[in-house]
Tab-separated table of C-alpha atoms in Angstrom:
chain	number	residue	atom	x	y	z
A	1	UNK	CA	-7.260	17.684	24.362
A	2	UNK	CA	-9.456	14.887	25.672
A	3	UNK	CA	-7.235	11.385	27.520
A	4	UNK	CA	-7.415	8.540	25.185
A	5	UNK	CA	-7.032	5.151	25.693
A	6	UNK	CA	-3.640	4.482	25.375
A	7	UNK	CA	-2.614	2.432	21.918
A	8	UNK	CA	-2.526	-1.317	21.218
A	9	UNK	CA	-4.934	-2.035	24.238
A	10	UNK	CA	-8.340	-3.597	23.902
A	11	UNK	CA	-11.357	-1.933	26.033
A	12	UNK	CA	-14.627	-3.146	26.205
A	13	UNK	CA	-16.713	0.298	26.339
A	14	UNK	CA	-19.421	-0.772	28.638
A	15	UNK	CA	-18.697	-3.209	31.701
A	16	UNK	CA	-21.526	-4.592	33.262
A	17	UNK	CA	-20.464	-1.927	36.129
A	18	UNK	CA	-20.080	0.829	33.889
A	19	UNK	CA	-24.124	0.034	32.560
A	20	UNK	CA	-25.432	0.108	36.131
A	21	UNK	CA	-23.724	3.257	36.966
A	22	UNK	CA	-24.194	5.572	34.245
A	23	UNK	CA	-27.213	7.605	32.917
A	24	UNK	CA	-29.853	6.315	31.339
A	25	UNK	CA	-29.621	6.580	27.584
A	26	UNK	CA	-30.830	10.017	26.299
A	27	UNK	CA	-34.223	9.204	24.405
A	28	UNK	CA	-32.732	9.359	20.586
A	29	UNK	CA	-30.151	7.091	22.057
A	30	UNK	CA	-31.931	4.497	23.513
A	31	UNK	CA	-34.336	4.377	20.128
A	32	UNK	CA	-31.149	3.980	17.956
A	33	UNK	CA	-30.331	1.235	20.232
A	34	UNK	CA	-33.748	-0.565	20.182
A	35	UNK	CA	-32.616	-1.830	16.941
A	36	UNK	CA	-29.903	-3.277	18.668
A	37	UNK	CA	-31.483	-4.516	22.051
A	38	UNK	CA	-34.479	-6.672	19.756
A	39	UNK	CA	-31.712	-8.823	17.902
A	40	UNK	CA	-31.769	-9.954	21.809
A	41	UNK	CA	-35.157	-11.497	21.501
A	42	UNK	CA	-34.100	-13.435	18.043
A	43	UNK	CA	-30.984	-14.916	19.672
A	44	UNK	CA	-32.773	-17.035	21.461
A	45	UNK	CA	-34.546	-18.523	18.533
A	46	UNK	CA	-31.483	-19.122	16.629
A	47	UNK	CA	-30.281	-22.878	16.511
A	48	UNK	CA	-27.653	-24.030	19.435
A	49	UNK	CA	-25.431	-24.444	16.631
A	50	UNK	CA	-25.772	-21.338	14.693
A	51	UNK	CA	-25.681	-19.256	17.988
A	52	UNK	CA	-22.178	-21.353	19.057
A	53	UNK	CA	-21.387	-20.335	15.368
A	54	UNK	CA	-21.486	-16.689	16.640
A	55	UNK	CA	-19.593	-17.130	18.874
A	56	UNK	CA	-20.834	-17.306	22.293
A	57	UNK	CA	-20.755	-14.714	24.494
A	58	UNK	CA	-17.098	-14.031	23.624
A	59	UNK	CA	-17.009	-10.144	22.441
A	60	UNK	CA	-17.044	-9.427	19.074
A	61	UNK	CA	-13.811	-7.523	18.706
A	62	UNK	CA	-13.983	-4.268	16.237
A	63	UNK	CA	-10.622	-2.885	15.427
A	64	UNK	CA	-10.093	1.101	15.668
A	65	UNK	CA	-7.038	3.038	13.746
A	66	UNK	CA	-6.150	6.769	14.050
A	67	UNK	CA	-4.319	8.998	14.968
A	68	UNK	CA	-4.221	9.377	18.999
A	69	UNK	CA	-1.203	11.428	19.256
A	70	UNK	CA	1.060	13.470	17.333
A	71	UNK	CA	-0.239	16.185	14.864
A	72	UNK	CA	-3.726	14.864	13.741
A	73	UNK	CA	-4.792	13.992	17.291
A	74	UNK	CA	-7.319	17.123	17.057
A	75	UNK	CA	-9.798	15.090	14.767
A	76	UNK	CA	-8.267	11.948	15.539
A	77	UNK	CA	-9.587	11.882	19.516
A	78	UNK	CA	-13.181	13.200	18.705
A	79	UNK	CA	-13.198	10.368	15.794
A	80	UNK	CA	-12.143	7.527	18.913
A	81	UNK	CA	-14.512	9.365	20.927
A	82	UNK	CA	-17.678	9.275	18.860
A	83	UNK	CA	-16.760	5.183	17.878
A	84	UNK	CA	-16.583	4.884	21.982
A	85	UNK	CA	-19.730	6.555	22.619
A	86	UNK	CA	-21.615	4.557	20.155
A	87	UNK	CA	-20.326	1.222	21.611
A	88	UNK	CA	-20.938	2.240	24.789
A	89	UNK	CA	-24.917	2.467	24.137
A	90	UNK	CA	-24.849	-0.434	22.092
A	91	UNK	CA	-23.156	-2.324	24.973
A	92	UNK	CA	-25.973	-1.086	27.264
A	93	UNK	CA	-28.854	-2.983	25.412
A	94	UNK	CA	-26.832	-5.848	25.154
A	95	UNK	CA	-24.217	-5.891	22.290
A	96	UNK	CA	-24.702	-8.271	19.568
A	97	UNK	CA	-26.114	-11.075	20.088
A	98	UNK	CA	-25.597	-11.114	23.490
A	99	UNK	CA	-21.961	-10.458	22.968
A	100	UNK	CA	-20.399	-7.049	24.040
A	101	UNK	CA	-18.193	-5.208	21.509
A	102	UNK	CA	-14.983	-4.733	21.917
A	103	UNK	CA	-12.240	-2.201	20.351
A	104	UNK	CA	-9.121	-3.044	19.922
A	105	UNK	CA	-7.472	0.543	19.300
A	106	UNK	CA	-4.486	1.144	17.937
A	107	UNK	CA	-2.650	4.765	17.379
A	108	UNK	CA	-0.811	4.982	14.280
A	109	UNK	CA	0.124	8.482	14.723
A	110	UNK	CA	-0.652	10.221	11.199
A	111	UNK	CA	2.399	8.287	9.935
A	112	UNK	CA	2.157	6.073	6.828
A	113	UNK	CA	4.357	3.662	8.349
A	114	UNK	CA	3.036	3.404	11.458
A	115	UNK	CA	-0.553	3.251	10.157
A	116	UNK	CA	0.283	-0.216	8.326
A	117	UNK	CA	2.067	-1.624	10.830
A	118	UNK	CA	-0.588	-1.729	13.174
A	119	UNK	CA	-3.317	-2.228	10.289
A	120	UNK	CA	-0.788	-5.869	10.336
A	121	UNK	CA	-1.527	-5.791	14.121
A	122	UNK	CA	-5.046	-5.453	14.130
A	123	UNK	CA	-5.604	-8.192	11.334
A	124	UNK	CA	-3.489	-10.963	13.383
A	125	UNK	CA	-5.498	-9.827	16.633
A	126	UNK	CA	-8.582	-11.040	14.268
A	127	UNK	CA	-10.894	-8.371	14.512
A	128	UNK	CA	-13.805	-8.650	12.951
A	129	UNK	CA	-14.346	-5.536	10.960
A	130	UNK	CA	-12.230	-2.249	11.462
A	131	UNK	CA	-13.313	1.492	11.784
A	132	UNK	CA	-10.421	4.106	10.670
A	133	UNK	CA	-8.025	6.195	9.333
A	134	UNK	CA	-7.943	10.100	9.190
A	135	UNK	CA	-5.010	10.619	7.215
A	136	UNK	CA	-5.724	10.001	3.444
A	137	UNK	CA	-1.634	8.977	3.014
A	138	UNK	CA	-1.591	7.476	5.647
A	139	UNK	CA	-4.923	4.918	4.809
A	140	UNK	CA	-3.449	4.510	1.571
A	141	UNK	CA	-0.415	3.011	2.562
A	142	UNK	CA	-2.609	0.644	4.497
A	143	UNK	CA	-5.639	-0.168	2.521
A	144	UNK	CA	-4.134	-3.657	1.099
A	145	UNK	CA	-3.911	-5.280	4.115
A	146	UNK	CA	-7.508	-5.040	4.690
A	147	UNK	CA	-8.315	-5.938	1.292
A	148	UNK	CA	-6.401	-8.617	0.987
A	149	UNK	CA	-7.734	-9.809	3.817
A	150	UNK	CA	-11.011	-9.700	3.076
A	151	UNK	CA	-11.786	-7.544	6.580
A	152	UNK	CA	-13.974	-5.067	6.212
A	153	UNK	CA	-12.962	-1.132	6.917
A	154	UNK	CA	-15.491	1.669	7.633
A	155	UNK	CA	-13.367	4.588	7.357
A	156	UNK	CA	-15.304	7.712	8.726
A	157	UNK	CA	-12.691	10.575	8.079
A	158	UNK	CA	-10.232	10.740	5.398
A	159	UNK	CA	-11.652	12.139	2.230
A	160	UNK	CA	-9.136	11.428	-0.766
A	161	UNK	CA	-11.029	10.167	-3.469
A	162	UNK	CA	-8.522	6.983	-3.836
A	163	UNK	CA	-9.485	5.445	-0.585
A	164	UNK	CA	-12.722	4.159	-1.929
A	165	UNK	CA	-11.149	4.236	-5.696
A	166	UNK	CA	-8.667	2.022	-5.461
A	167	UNK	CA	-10.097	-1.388	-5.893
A	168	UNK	CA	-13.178	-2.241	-8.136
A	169	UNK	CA	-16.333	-1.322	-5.978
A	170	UNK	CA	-17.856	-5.021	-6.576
A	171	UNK	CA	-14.716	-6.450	-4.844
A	172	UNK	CA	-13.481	-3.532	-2.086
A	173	UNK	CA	-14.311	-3.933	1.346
A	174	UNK	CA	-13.261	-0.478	1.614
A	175	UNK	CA	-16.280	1.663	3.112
A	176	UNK	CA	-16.635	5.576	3.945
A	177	UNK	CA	-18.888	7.526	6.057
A	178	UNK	CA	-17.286	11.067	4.363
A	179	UNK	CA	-17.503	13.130	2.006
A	180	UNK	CA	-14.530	12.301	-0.992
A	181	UNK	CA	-12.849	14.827	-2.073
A	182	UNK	CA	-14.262	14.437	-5.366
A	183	UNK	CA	-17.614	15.845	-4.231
A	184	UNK	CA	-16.005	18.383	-1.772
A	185	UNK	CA	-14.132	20.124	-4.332
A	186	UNK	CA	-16.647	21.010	-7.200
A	187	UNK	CA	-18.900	21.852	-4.062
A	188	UNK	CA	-16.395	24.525	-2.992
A	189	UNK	CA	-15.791	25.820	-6.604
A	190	UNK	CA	-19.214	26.350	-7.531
A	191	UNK	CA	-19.694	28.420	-4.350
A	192	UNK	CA	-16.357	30.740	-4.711
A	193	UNK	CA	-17.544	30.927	-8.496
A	194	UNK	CA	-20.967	32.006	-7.201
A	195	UNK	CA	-19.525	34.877	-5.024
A	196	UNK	CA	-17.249	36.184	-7.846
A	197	UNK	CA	-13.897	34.952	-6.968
A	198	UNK	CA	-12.268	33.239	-10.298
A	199	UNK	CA	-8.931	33.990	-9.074
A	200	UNK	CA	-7.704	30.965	-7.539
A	201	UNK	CA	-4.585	30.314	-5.788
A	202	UNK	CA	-4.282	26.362	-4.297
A	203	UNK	CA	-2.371	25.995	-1.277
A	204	UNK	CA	-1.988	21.926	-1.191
A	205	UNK	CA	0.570	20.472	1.172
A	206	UNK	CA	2.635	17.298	-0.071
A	207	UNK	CA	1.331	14.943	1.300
A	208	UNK	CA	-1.352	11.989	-0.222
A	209	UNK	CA	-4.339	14.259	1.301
A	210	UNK	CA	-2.502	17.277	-0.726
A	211	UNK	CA	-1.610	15.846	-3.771
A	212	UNK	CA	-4.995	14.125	-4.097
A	213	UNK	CA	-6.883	16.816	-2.866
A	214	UNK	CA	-4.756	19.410	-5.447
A	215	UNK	CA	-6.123	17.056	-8.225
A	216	UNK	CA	-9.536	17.556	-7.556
A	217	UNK	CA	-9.484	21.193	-7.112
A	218	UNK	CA	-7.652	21.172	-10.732
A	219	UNK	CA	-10.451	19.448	-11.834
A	220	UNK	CA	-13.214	21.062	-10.260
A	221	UNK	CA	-11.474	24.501	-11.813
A	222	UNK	CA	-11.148	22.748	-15.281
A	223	UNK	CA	-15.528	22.118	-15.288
A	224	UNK	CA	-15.518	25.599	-14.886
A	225	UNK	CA	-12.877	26.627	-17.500
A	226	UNK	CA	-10.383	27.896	-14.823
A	227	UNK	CA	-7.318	27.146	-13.874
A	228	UNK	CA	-5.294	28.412	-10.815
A	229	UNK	CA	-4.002	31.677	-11.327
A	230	UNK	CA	-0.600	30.515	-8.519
A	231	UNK	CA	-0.038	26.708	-7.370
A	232	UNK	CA	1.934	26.430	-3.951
A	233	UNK	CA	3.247	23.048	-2.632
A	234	UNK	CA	4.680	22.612	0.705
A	235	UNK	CA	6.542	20.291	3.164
A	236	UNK	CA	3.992	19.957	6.682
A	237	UNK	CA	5.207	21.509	9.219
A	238	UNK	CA	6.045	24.809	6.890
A	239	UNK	CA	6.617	27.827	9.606
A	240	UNK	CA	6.426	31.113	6.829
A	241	UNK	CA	4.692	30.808	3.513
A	242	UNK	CA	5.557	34.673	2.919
A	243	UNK	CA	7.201	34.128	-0.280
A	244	UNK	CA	4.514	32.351	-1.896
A	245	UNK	CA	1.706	34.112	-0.632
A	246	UNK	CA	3.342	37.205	-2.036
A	247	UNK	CA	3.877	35.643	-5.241
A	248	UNK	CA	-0.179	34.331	-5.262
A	249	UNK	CA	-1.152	37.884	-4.319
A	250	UNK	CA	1.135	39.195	-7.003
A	251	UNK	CA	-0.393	36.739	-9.842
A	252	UNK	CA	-3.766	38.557	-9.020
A	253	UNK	CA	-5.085	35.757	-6.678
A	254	UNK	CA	-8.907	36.905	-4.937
A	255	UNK	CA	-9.234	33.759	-2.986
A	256	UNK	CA	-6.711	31.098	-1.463
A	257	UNK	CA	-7.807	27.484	-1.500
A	258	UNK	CA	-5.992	25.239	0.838
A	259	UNK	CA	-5.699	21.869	0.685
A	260	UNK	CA	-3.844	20.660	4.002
A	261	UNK	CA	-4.771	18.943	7.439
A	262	UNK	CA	-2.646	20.248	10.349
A	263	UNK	CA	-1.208	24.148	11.533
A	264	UNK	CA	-0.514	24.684	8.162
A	265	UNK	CA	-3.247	26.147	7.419
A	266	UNK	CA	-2.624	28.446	10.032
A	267	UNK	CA	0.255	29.288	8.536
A	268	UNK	CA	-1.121	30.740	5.593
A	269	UNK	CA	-4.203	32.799	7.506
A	270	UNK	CA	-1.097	34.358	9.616
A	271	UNK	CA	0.707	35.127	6.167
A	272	UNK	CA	-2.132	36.693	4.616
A	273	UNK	CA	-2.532	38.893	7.597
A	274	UNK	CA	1.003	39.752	8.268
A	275	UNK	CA	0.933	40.671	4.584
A	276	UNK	CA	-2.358	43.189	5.086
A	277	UNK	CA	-3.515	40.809	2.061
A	278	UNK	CA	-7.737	40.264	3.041
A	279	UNK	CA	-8.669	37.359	0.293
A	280	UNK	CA	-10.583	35.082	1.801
A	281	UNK	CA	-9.839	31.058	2.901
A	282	UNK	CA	-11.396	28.628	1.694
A	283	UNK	CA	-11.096	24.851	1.704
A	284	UNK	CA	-12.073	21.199	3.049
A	285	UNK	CA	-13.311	20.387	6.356
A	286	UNK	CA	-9.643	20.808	8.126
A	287	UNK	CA	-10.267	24.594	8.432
A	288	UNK	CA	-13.221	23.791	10.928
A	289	UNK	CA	-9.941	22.481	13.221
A	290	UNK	CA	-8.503	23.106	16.368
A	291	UNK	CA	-5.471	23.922	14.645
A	292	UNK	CA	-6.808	26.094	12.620
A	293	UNK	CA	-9.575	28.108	14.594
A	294	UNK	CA	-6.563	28.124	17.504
A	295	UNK	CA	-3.789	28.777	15.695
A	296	UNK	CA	-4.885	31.857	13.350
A	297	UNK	CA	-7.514	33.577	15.730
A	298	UNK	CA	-8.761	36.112	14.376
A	299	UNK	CA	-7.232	35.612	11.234
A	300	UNK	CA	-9.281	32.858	10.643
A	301	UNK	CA	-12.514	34.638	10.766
A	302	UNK	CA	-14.397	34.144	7.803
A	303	UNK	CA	-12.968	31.172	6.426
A	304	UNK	CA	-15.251	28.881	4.164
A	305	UNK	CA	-15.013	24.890	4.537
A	306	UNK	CA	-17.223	22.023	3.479
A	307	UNK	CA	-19.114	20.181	6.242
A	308	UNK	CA	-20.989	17.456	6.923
A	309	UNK	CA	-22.370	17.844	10.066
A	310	UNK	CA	-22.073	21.015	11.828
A	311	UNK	CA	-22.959	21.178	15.463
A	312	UNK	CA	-26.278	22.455	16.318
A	313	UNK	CA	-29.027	20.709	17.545
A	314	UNK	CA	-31.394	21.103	14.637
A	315	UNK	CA	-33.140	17.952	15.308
A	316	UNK	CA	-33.463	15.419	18.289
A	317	UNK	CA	-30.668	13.002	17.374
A	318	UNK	CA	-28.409	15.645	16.765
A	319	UNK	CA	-29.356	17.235	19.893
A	320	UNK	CA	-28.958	14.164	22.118
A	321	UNK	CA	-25.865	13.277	20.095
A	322	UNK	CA	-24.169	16.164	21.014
A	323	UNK	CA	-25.798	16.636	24.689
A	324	UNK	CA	-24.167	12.724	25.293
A	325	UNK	CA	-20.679	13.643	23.669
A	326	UNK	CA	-20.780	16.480	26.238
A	327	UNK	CA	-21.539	15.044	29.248
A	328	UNK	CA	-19.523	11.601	28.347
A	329	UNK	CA	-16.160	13.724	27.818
A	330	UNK	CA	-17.008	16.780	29.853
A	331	UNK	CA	-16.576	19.571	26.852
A	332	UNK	CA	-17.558	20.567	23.127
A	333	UNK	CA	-16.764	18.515	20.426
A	334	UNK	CA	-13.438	19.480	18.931
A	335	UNK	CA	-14.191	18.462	15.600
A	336	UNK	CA	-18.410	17.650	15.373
A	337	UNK	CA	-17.550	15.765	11.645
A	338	UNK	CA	-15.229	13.216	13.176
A	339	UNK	CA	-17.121	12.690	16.079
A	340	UNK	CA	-20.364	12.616	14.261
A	341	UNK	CA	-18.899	10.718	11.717
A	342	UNK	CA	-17.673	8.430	13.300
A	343	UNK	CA	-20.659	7.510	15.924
A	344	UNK	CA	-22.651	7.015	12.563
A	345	UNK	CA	-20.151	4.482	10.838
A	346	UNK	CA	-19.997	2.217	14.474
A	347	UNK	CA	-23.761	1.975	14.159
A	348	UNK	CA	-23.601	1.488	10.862
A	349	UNK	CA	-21.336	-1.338	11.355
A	350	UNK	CA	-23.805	-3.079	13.953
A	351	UNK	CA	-26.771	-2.774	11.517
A	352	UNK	CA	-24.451	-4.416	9.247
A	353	UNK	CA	-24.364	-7.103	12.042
A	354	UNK	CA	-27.852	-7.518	12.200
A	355	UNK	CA	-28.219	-8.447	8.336
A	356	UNK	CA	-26.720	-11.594	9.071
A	357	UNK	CA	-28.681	-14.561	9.913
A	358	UNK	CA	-26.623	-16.757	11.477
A	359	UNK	CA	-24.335	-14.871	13.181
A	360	UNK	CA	-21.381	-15.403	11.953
A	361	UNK	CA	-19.342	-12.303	11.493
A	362	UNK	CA	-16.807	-13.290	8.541
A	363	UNK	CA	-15.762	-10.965	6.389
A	364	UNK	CA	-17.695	-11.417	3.303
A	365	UNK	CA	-20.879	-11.903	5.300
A	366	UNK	CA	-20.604	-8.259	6.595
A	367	UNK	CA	-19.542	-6.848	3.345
A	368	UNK	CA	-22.670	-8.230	1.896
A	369	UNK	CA	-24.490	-6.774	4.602
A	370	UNK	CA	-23.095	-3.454	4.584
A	371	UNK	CA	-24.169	-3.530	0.539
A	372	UNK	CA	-27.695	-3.707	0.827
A	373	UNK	CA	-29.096	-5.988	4.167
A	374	UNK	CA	-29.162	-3.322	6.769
A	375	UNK	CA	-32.435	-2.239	7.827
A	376	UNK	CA	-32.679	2.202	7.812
A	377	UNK	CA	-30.551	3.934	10.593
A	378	UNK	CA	-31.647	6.844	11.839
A	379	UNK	CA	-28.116	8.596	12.334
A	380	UNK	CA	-26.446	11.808	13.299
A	381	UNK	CA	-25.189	13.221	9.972
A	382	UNK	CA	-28.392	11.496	7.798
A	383	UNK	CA	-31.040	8.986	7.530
A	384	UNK	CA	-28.670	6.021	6.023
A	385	UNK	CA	-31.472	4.326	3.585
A	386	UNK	CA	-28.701	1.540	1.543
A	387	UNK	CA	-25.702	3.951	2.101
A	388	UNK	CA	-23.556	0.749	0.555
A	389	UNK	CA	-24.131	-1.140	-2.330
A	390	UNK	CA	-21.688	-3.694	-4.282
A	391	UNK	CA	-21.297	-0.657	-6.544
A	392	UNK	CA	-20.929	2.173	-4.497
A	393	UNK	CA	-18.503	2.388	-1.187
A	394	UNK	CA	-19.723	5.613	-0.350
A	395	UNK	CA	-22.318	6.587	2.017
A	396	UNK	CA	-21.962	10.611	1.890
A	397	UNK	CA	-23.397	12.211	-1.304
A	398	UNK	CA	-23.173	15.873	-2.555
A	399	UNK	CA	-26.755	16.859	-1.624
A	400	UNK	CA	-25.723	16.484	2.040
A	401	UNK	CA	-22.955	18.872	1.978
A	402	UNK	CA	-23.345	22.459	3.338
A	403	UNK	CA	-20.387	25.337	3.688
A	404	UNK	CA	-19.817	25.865	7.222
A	405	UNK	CA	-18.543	29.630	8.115
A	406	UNK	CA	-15.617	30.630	10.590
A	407	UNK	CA	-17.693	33.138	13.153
A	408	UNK	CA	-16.728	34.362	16.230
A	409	UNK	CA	-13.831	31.537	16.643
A	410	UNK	CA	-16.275	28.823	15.912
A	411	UNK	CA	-18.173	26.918	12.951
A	412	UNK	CA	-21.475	28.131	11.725
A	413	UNK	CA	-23.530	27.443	8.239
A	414	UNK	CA	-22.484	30.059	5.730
A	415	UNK	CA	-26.144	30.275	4.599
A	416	UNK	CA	-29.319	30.973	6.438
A	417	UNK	CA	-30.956	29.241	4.038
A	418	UNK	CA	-28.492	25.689	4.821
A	419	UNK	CA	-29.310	26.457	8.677
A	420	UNK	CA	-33.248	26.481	7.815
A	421	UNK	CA	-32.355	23.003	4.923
A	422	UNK	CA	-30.655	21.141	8.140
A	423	UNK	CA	-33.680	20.776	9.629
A	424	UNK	CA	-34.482	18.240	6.900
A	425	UNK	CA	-32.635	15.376	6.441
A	426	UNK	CA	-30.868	15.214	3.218
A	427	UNK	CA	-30.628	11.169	2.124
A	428	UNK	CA	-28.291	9.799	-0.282
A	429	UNK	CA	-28.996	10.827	-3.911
């Protein structure tokens, strides 16, 4: 696993020593940050006052929440990672307005609890805007504060289908750069339909992220006129699931959809295989994890999962992308969806900053941004064209899913034919 900055610390990801001593900016890079750099130009034609309004040169401080450490750290790190790397070009041309960003990161450990009491943290260190949360329980149990504060949050990897549900979309300033599991889940259905496999047996852990994500799948089964043939709910950190995988196999199960985001999975890929039982896998993006790619090995070959983004360097920003994560943290991207995600939302975020006039980052002024002032980025996962609007939180639509494959130990499309549609950029629908 990759160091991270230690929690509760503030970093400013590109010191005017770090600038003069690094690489220059791939070429994709340094285009996504022209955007960035020719704000320069206009600060100087904005009013004494409205530029003091902005703030000076003090940083504009963006406030980062995920889990660092503990048992979601293998998505949580490449998620930090990706926000850092962005930051870290868009310090190189010169922040905002002159003003560097800074994070203000905070770990809150893939515990509910935790997650809202530095969500309190981050709101009294005044942050401007925040970009976070993995954990679909644990964002829920945080959400409020943001809302009720009127502080925008970007949240680039948990996927329950309440996060961006929960308050009326004209009022939320609760944004997502991922896919909800909403979309996810009729897109894995009609696939596992589409190969023959009615037989469905749903694995969901009991968590927020398995109870929501168990809901879905229901549903998704229901537009079909399916049900589950076994339902299995579990405590994380489950060690043998042999009893209920026998009793799935037993109702006639010919495919096991799970619905959980740590080893757990791995659990049930080492079941099936102790129990000689070859269904396949399927399920979200959390089977394209460390913990599940390490921890079931071979028994993980095969495996079906929704993706976003899936690391190959189809085009150039997805090349250089990748190529900058990889030199910038010295190995492969653990999990390419948070990292990619997550680069994408902390450039959305600075577009968002560049929608408003006067430069005064408030709340509502970069909510109204995000919804419909940002000029087009050009990002990783898509083309962003109005990802936001007052009525819509999400950014990630179903035309811009593909099924990504377990293959030798890593993630490739299931489909030649996805592979060959990647090379063109699927916008929002």
């Amino acid at each position: 696993m990759n160091p991270v900055t230690p929690p509760s610390i503030a970093l400013t990801a590109a010191t005017p020593r770090a600038v003069h001593g690094r690489l220059p900016l791939p070429a994709w890079a340094a285009c996504a940050a022209l955007a960035v750099a020719g704000v320069l130009a206009g600060a100087a034609l904005l009013p004494r006052a409205a530029h003091a309004q902005a703030g000076g040169n003090a940083p504009a401080r963006i406030g980062v929440v995920g889990p660092f450490t503990g048992p979601s750290a293998d998505f949580g790190v490449p998620m930090l990672n990706g926000i850092k790397l962005a930051v870290d070009e868009i310090n190189a041309v010169g922040g905002y307005l002159g003003r560097p960003l800074e994070l203000v990161i905070k770990d809150d450990r893939a515990d509910p609890d935790q997650g809202r009491k530095v969500s309190q943290e981050l709101l009294a260190e005044k942050v401007v805007a925040t970009i976070g949360f993995c954990n679909t329980g644990v964002a829920l149990k945080a959400i409020d504060l943001f809302q009720d504060a009127k502080s925008p949050l970007i949240v680039p990897c948990a996927t329950g289908t309440a996060v961006t549900a929960k308050y009326p979309a004209p009022d939320s300033y609760i944004f997502r750069v991922q896919a909800r599991d909403a979309i996810q889940a009729p897109f894995l259905v009609d696939d596992i339909v589409k190969r023959g496999w009615d037989k469905v047996a749903i694995f969901a852990d009991k968590t927020g992220y398995g109870e929501g994500g168990y809901n879905d799948v229901v549903a998704a089964l229901a537009a079909k006129n399916l049900k589950p043939v076994h339902v299995a709910r579990f405590d994380l950190g489950v060690k043998d699931l042999t009893a209920e995988l026998t009793a799935a196999r037993n109702a006639g199960a010919n495919v096991v959809y799970s619905y959980t985001v740590g080893p757990e999975n791995a659990t049930i890929a080492n079941g099936k295989k102790a129990l000689g039982w070859k269904v396949p896998q399927v399920g979200p993006w959390p089977l394209s994890f460390p913990f599940f790619l390490e921890g079931a090995k071979d028994a993980a070959e095969g495996a079906l999962m929704v993706q976003t983004f899936i690391a190959e360097p189809s085009n150039e920003r997805r090349a250089s992308f990748l190529s900058s994560y990889t030199r910038k943290y010295q190995g492969k991207v653990a999990v390419p969806m948070a990292a990619a995600n997550a680069y994408d939302a902390t450039y959305l975020l600075m577009y968002s900053f560049l929608g408003i006039r006067d430069g005064n980052l408030n709340g509502k002024a970069i909510k109204e941004s995000l919804e419909g002032k940002m000029k087009t980025y050009y990002g990783v996962v898509t083309t962003y064209d109005k990802p936001f609007s007052a009525q819509d939180k999400d950014a990630i639509t179903r035309n811009m899913l593909v099924m990504g494959m377990v293959k030798n130990g890593a993630i490739t499309f299931a489909y030649p034919e996805d592979a060959k549609r990647n090379l063109i950029i699927q916008r929002k629908q």
